[in-house]
Amino acid sequence: MKFIKPKDINNLYEIIDNIDRQYLLAGGTDINVQIKNGIIRNPNIIYINHLKELSGIEEENDSILIGSTTSFKDIIDSRIIKRHIPLIHSSLQNFASPLLQTSATIGGNIANGSPTADVIPILLALDAKLEICSKISCREVFLKDFFIGYKKNVMSNNELITKIIVAKNAEQKYQTFYKKVGSRNSLAIAKVAIAGLKKVENEKIMNIKLAVGSLNEYPRRLFKVEEYIMGKTLIEIDFNKVNEYLQQEITPISDLRSDKEYRYHVCVNLIRTFLNE
Ligand SMILES: Cc1cc2nc3c(=O)[nH]c(=O)nc-3n(C[C@H](O)[C@H](O)[C@H](O)COP(=O)(O)OP(=O)(O)OC[C@H]3O[C@@H](n4cnc5c(N)ncnc54)[C@H](O)[C@@H]3O)c2cc1C
């Protein structure tokens, strides 16, 4: 195993452009476990948590930019986040534990790509984008287009996530919802997680955004369910139809934390709860 600490951001881009089998170490709360358990063997580890260009939260025109190595503690404590995107502030309160929140980073949570990653459904519901950069260029990718399979994403070996971009008005005029169902409140991995935004006018649900975690090989939006619900009042919604579309969009599995039937029913009940609120 080789450990590299780039001297600055340009040096980081040079390094990732030239080394093949590599992992970035931000907070280390996922990768250290994977190294210890032998899931990753003899990697080149590149430390990125000291690079100030990758950290911090700022406002730019109509967007909030969150640096990829910003810790969950800094996100939860941020006045900018509380003011403009309170859904992020309130939803992350039960992320891991206070100790983990000081090291775990938002970029690491996304890039690690676990189906249970807490922040991904929240950002999906907010239509967040990622800035992904290499030595040569930067590009923006909607988070909904980032994952292409279990722990697979559209990044090349010489790229990294530099920023998470959320529109300042992403939740303006929306009612928001987040529920993480785990075995306990702290240090719980989600059995099911759901984030939602809805805009209701004259009892009609004019817009709805629903994103789920722990129900597929990576967290995703429920676009078919959203499309069916949009434009309807509560009594016009046929839950047999919701079930029909949901079955096309989620593929829950049974594992040590829960079984697929439980996950499915909890998801349906949470959608119902959100619609009734
Ligand atoms: C005890 C414990 C409890 C936990 N509880 C939770 C929980 O409640 N909810 C939850 O969602 N997760 C939880 N986790 C998982 C973990 O803490 C999070 O996924 C965390 O956000 C990972 O961030 P990190 O900075 O530690 O990532 P790291 O471990 O540093 O990196 C993880 C992966 O992401 C890649 N990476 C990191 N940064 C970037 C970047 N900027 N660009 C591209 N790739 C990058 C690395 O190469 C690596 O593959 C828990 C972990 C532990 C050990």
Coordinates of C-alpha atoms and ligand atoms in Angstrom, one line a residue:
M1 CA 0.0 0.0 0.0
K2 CA 1.3 3.4 -0.9
F3 CA 0.1 6.6 0.9
I4 CA 0.3 9.9 -0.9
K5 CA -0.4 13.4 0.4
P6 CA -0.6 15.9 -2.5
K7 CA 0.9 19.3 -1.8
D8 CA -1.9 21.2 -3.4
I9 CA -4.9 20.7 -5.7
N10 CA -2.9 20.8 -8.9
N11 CA -0.6 18.2 -7.5
L12 CA -3.6 16.1 -6.7
Y13 CA -4.8 16.3 -10.3
E14 CA -1.3 15.3 -11.6
I15 CA -1.2 12.4 -9.2
I16 CA -4.7 11.0 -10.1
D17 CA -3.9 11.4 -13.8
N18 CA -0.8 9.2 -13.5
I19 CA -1.7 6.5 -11.0
D20 CA -4.0 3.6 -12.0
R21 CA -5.5 1.7 -9.0
Q22 CA -6.2 4.4 -6.5
Y23 CA -8.5 5.4 -3.8
L24 CA -9.1 8.8 -2.2
L25 CA -9.1 9.2 1.5
A26 CA -11.3 12.0 2.7
G27 CA -12.7 11.2 6.2
G28 CA -11.6 7.5 5.9
T29 CA -14.8 6.2 7.6
D30 CA -15.6 3.9 4.7
I31 CA -12.3 3.2 3.1
N32 CA -10.4 2.3 6.3
V33 CA -13.1 -0.3 7.1
Q34 CA -12.7 -1.7 3.6
I35 CA -8.9 -1.9 3.8
K36 CA -9.1 -3.5 7.3
N37 CA -11.6 -6.1 6.1
G38 CA -9.5 -6.9 3.0
I39 CA -12.1 -5.7 0.5
I40 CA -9.5 -3.3 -0.9
R41 CA -6.0 -4.8 -1.1
N42 CA -2.7 -3.0 -1.8
P43 CA -4.3 0.3 -3.0
N44 CA -2.6 3.6 -3.7
I45 CA -4.3 5.9 -1.1
I46 CA -4.4 9.6 -1.9
Y47 CA -5.2 11.8 1.0
I48 CA -7.4 14.8 0.1
N49 CA -8.8 16.1 3.4
H50 CA -6.2 18.9 3.8
L51 CA -7.0 20.6 0.5
K52 CA -8.9 23.7 1.3
E53 CA -10.3 24.1 -2.3
L54 CA -12.4 21.0 -1.7
S55 CA -13.9 22.0 1.6
G56 CA -16.5 24.6 2.8
I57 CA -20.0 25.8 2.0
E58 CA -20.7 29.0 0.0
E59 CA -23.4 30.8 -1.9
E60 CA -22.8 31.6 -5.6
N61 CA -25.6 33.4 -7.4
D62 CA -28.7 31.0 -7.2
S63 CA -26.7 28.0 -5.9
I64 CA -25.3 26.6 -2.7
L65 CA -21.9 25.0 -3.3
I66 CA -20.8 22.3 -0.8
G67 CA -17.1 21.2 -1.1
S68 CA -16.8 17.5 -1.4
T69 CA -14.6 17.1 1.7
T70 CA -17.0 19.1 3.9
S71 CA -17.8 17.0 7.0
F72 CA -21.4 16.3 8.0
K73 CA -20.8 18.3 11.2
D74 CA -19.9 21.4 9.2
I75 CA -23.0 20.8 7.0
I76 CA -25.3 20.4 10.0
D77 CA -23.9 23.5 11.7
S78 CA -23.9 25.7 8.6
R79 CA -26.1 28.8 8.7
I80 CA -26.2 28.8 4.9
I81 CA -27.6 25.3 4.8
K82 CA -30.1 26.0 7.6
R83 CA -31.4 29.1 5.9
H84 CA -31.6 27.8 2.3
I85 CA -31.8 24.0 2.4
P86 CA -33.3 23.2 5.8
L87 CA -34.2 19.7 4.6
I88 CA -30.4 18.8 4.6
H89 CA -30.0 20.3 8.1
S90 CA -32.9 18.4 9.6
S91 CA -32.4 15.1 7.8
L92 CA -28.8 14.6 8.7
Q93 CA -29.3 14.9 12.5
N94 CA -29.2 11.1 12.8
F95 CA -26.3 10.5 10.5
A96 CA -24.1 7.9 12.2
S97 CA -23.1 9.6 15.5
P98 CA -21.7 13.0 16.6
L99 CA -18.1 11.6 16.5
L100 CA -18.5 10.1 13.0
Q101 CA -20.1 13.4 11.7
T102 CA -16.9 15.2 12.4
S103 CA -14.9 13.0 10.0
A104 CA -17.3 11.6 7.5
T105 CA -17.6 13.8 4.3
I106 CA -20.4 14.4 1.9
G107 CA -18.2 13.5 -1.1
G108 CA -17.1 10.2 0.5
N109 CA -20.8 9.3 1.2
I110 CA -21.7 9.9 -2.4
A111 CA -18.6 8.4 -4.1
N112 CA -18.6 5.3 -1.9
G113 CA -22.0 4.6 -3.5
S114 CA -23.6 2.5 -0.8
P115 CA -27.3 1.7 -1.4
T116 CA -27.8 2.9 2.2
A117 CA -25.9 6.2 2.0
D118 CA -28.0 8.7 3.9
V119 CA -27.2 11.9 2.0
I120 CA -28.0 10.6 -1.5
P121 CA -31.8 10.3 -1.3
I122 CA -31.9 13.8 0.2
L123 CA -29.8 15.3 -2.6
L124 CA -31.7 13.4 -5.2
A125 CA -35.0 14.9 -4.0
L126 CA -33.4 18.3 -4.2
D127 CA -32.2 17.7 -7.8
A128 CA -28.6 18.2 -6.8
K129 CA -25.7 18.2 -9.2
L130 CA -22.1 17.2 -8.8
E131 CA -19.1 19.0 -10.1
I132 CA -16.5 16.4 -11.2
C133 CA -13.0 17.5 -12.1
S134 CA -9.9 16.1 -13.6
K135 CA -6.5 17.8 -14.5
I136 CA -8.0 19.0 -17.8
S137 CA -11.6 20.0 -17.2
C138 CA -14.6 20.1 -14.9
R139 CA -18.1 18.9 -15.7
E140 CA -21.5 19.0 -13.9
V141 CA -23.5 15.8 -13.6
F142 CA -27.0 15.5 -12.1
L143 CA -26.8 13.1 -9.1
K144 CA -29.7 11.1 -10.7
D145 CA -27.3 10.3 -13.6
F146 CA -24.2 9.6 -11.5
F147 CA -24.7 5.9 -10.6
I148 CA -24.7 3.2 -13.2
G149 CA -24.8 0.1 -11.0
Y150 CA -23.9 -1.2 -7.6
K151 CA -21.0 1.0 -6.4
K152 CA -20.4 2.0 -10.0
N153 CA -20.6 5.6 -11.2
V154 CA -19.7 7.7 -14.3
M155 CA -16.4 9.0 -12.9
S156 CA -13.1 8.1 -14.6
N157 CA -10.0 7.1 -12.6
N158 CA -8.5 10.6 -13.1
E159 CA -11.6 12.5 -11.8
L160 CA -13.0 13.3 -8.4
I161 CA -16.1 15.0 -7.0
T162 CA -15.1 18.6 -6.1
K163 CA -18.5 20.1 -5.3
I164 CA -22.1 19.3 -4.6
I165 CA -24.4 22.0 -6.1
V166 CA -28.0 22.6 -4.9
A167 CA -30.2 25.4 -6.1
K168 CA -31.0 28.0 -3.4
N169 CA -34.7 27.7 -4.0
A170 CA -34.7 23.9 -4.3
E171 CA -37.2 23.5 -1.5
Q172 CA -38.9 26.9 -1.7
K173 CA -42.7 26.5 -1.6
Y174 CA -42.4 22.8 -1.1
Q175 CA -43.4 20.7 1.9
T176 CA -40.5 18.4 2.8
F177 CA -40.3 14.9 4.3
Y178 CA -37.5 12.6 5.4
K179 CA -37.5 9.4 7.2
K180 CA -34.7 7.0 7.9
V181 CA -35.9 3.7 9.3
G182 CA -33.2 1.9 11.2
S183 CA -32.8 -0.4 14.2
R184 CA -32.1 2.6 16.5
N185 CA -31.6 6.3 16.3
S186 CA -27.8 6.5 16.4
L187 CA -25.2 4.5 14.4
A188 CA -28.0 2.9 12.4
I189 CA -27.7 1.9 8.8
A190 CA -31.0 2.6 7.0
K191 CA -33.3 -0.4 6.3
V192 CA -35.3 2.1 4.3
A193 CA -34.9 5.8 3.7
I194 CA -37.1 8.2 1.9
A195 CA -36.8 11.9 1.1
G196 CA -39.7 13.9 -0.4
L197 CA -40.7 17.3 -1.6
K198 CA -44.3 18.2 -2.6
K199 CA -46.0 21.3 -3.8
V200 CA -49.8 21.4 -3.1
E201 CA -52.2 24.0 -4.6
N202 CA -56.0 23.9 -4.2
E203 CA -55.6 20.4 -2.7
K204 CA -53.8 19.2 -5.9
I205 CA -50.3 17.8 -5.7
M206 CA -48.8 20.0 -8.4
N207 CA -45.3 18.7 -8.0
I208 CA -43.7 15.8 -6.1
K209 CA -40.2 14.5 -5.8
L210 CA -39.5 11.2 -4.1
A211 CA -36.2 9.5 -3.6
V212 CA -35.4 6.3 -1.7
G213 CA -32.4 4.5 -0.3
S214 CA -31.8 0.9 0.7
L215 CA -34.3 -0.4 -1.8
N216 CA -32.1 -0.8 -4.9
E217 CA -28.5 -1.3 -5.8
Y218 CA -28.1 2.5 -5.5
P219 CA -30.5 5.2 -4.2
R220 CA -32.8 6.6 -6.8
R221 CA -35.8 8.8 -7.6
L222 CA -39.3 7.2 -8.1
F223 CA -40.0 9.0 -11.3
K224 CA -43.0 6.8 -12.3
V225 CA -44.7 7.1 -9.0
E226 CA -44.1 10.9 -9.1
E227 CA -45.6 11.1 -12.6
Y228 CA -48.7 9.2 -11.5
I229 CA -49.3 11.3 -8.4
M230 CA -48.7 14.7 -10.0
G231 CA -51.8 16.7 -10.8
K232 CA -54.0 14.6 -8.5
T233 CA -55.8 15.4 -5.2
L234 CA -55.4 12.9 -2.4
I235 CA -58.7 11.2 -3.0
E236 CA -57.9 10.8 -6.7
I237 CA -54.8 8.7 -6.0
D238 CA -55.4 5.0 -6.4
F239 CA -52.9 3.2 -4.2
N240 CA -53.1 0.0 -6.3
K241 CA -51.6 2.1 -9.1
V242 CA -48.9 3.6 -6.7
N243 CA -48.0 0.0 -5.8
E244 CA -47.9 -1.0 -9.5
Y245 CA -45.4 1.8 -10.4
L246 CA -43.4 1.2 -7.2
Q247 CA -42.9 -2.4 -8.1
Q248 CA -41.4 -1.3 -11.3
E249 CA -39.0 1.1 -9.5
I250 CA -37.7 -0.7 -6.4
T251 CA -36.0 -4.0 -6.0
P252 CA -35.7 -4.5 -2.2
I253 CA -33.6 -7.4 -1.0
S254 CA -33.6 -9.5 2.2
D255 CA -30.3 -9.2 4.2
L256 CA -29.1 -9.2 7.8
R257 CA -30.8 -5.9 8.5
S258 CA -34.3 -6.6 7.1
D259 CA -36.4 -8.6 4.7
K260 CA -37.7 -7.5 1.3
E261 CA -41.4 -7.6 2.3
Y262 CA -40.8 -5.4 5.3
R263 CA -38.8 -2.9 3.2
Y264 CA -41.5 -2.8 0.5
H265 CA -44.4 -2.2 3.0
V266 CA -42.5 0.4 4.9
C267 CA -41.8 2.3 1.7
V268 CA -45.5 2.2 0.7
N269 CA -46.5 3.4 4.2
L270 CA -44.0 6.2 4.2
I271 CA -45.2 7.5 0.8
R272 CA -48.8 7.3 2.1
T273 CA -47.8 9.2 5.3
F274 CA -46.1 11.9 3.3
L275 CA -49.1 12.4 1.0
N276 CA -51.4 12.6 3.9
E277 CA -49.3 15.2 5.8
Ligands
LIG1 C1 -19.5 3.4 12.6 C2 -20.0 3.9 11.3 C3 -21.2 4.4 11.1 C4 -21.7 4.9 9.9 N1 -23.0 5.4 9.8 C5 -23.4 5.9 8.6 C6 -24.7 6.4 8.6 O1 -25.5 6.5 9.5 N2 -25.1 6.8 7.3 C7 -24.4 6.8 6.2 O2 -24.8 7.2 5.1 N3 -23.1 6.3 6.3 C8 -22.6 5.8 7.5 N4 -21.3 5.3 7.6 C9 -20.5 5.3 6.3 C10 -19.5 6.5 6.2 O3 -19.3 7.1 7.4 C11 -20.1 7.5 5.2 O4 -20.3 6.9 3.9 C12 -19.1 8.7 5.0 O5 -19.8 9.8 4.5 C13 -17.9 8.4 4.0 O6 -17.2 9.6 3.9 P1 -15.6 9.6 4.1 O7 -15.1 10.9 3.9 O8 -15.3 8.9 5.4 O9 -15.2 8.6 2.9 P2 -13.8 7.8 2.7 O10 -13.8 6.6 3.5 O11 -12.6 8.7 2.9 O12 -13.9 7.4 1.2 C14 -15.0 6.6 0.7 C15 -14.9 6.3 -0.8 O13 -15.2 7.5 -1.5 C16 -14.1 7.9 -2.4 N5 -14.0 9.3 -2.3 C17 -14.0 10.1 -1.2 N6 -14.0 11.4 -1.5 C18 -14.1 11.4 -2.8 C19 -14.2 12.5 -3.8 N7 -14.3 13.8 -3.4 N8 -14.3 12.2 -5.1 C20 -14.3 10.9 -5.5 N9 -14.2 9.9 -4.7 C21 -14.1 10.1 -3.3 C22 -12.9 7.1 -1.8 O14 -12.0 6.8 -2.9 C23 -13.5 5.9 -1.2 O15 -13.7 4.9 -2.2 C24 -20.8 4.8 8.8 C25 -19.5 4.3 8.9 C26 -19.1 3.9 10.1 C27 -17.7 3.3 10.2

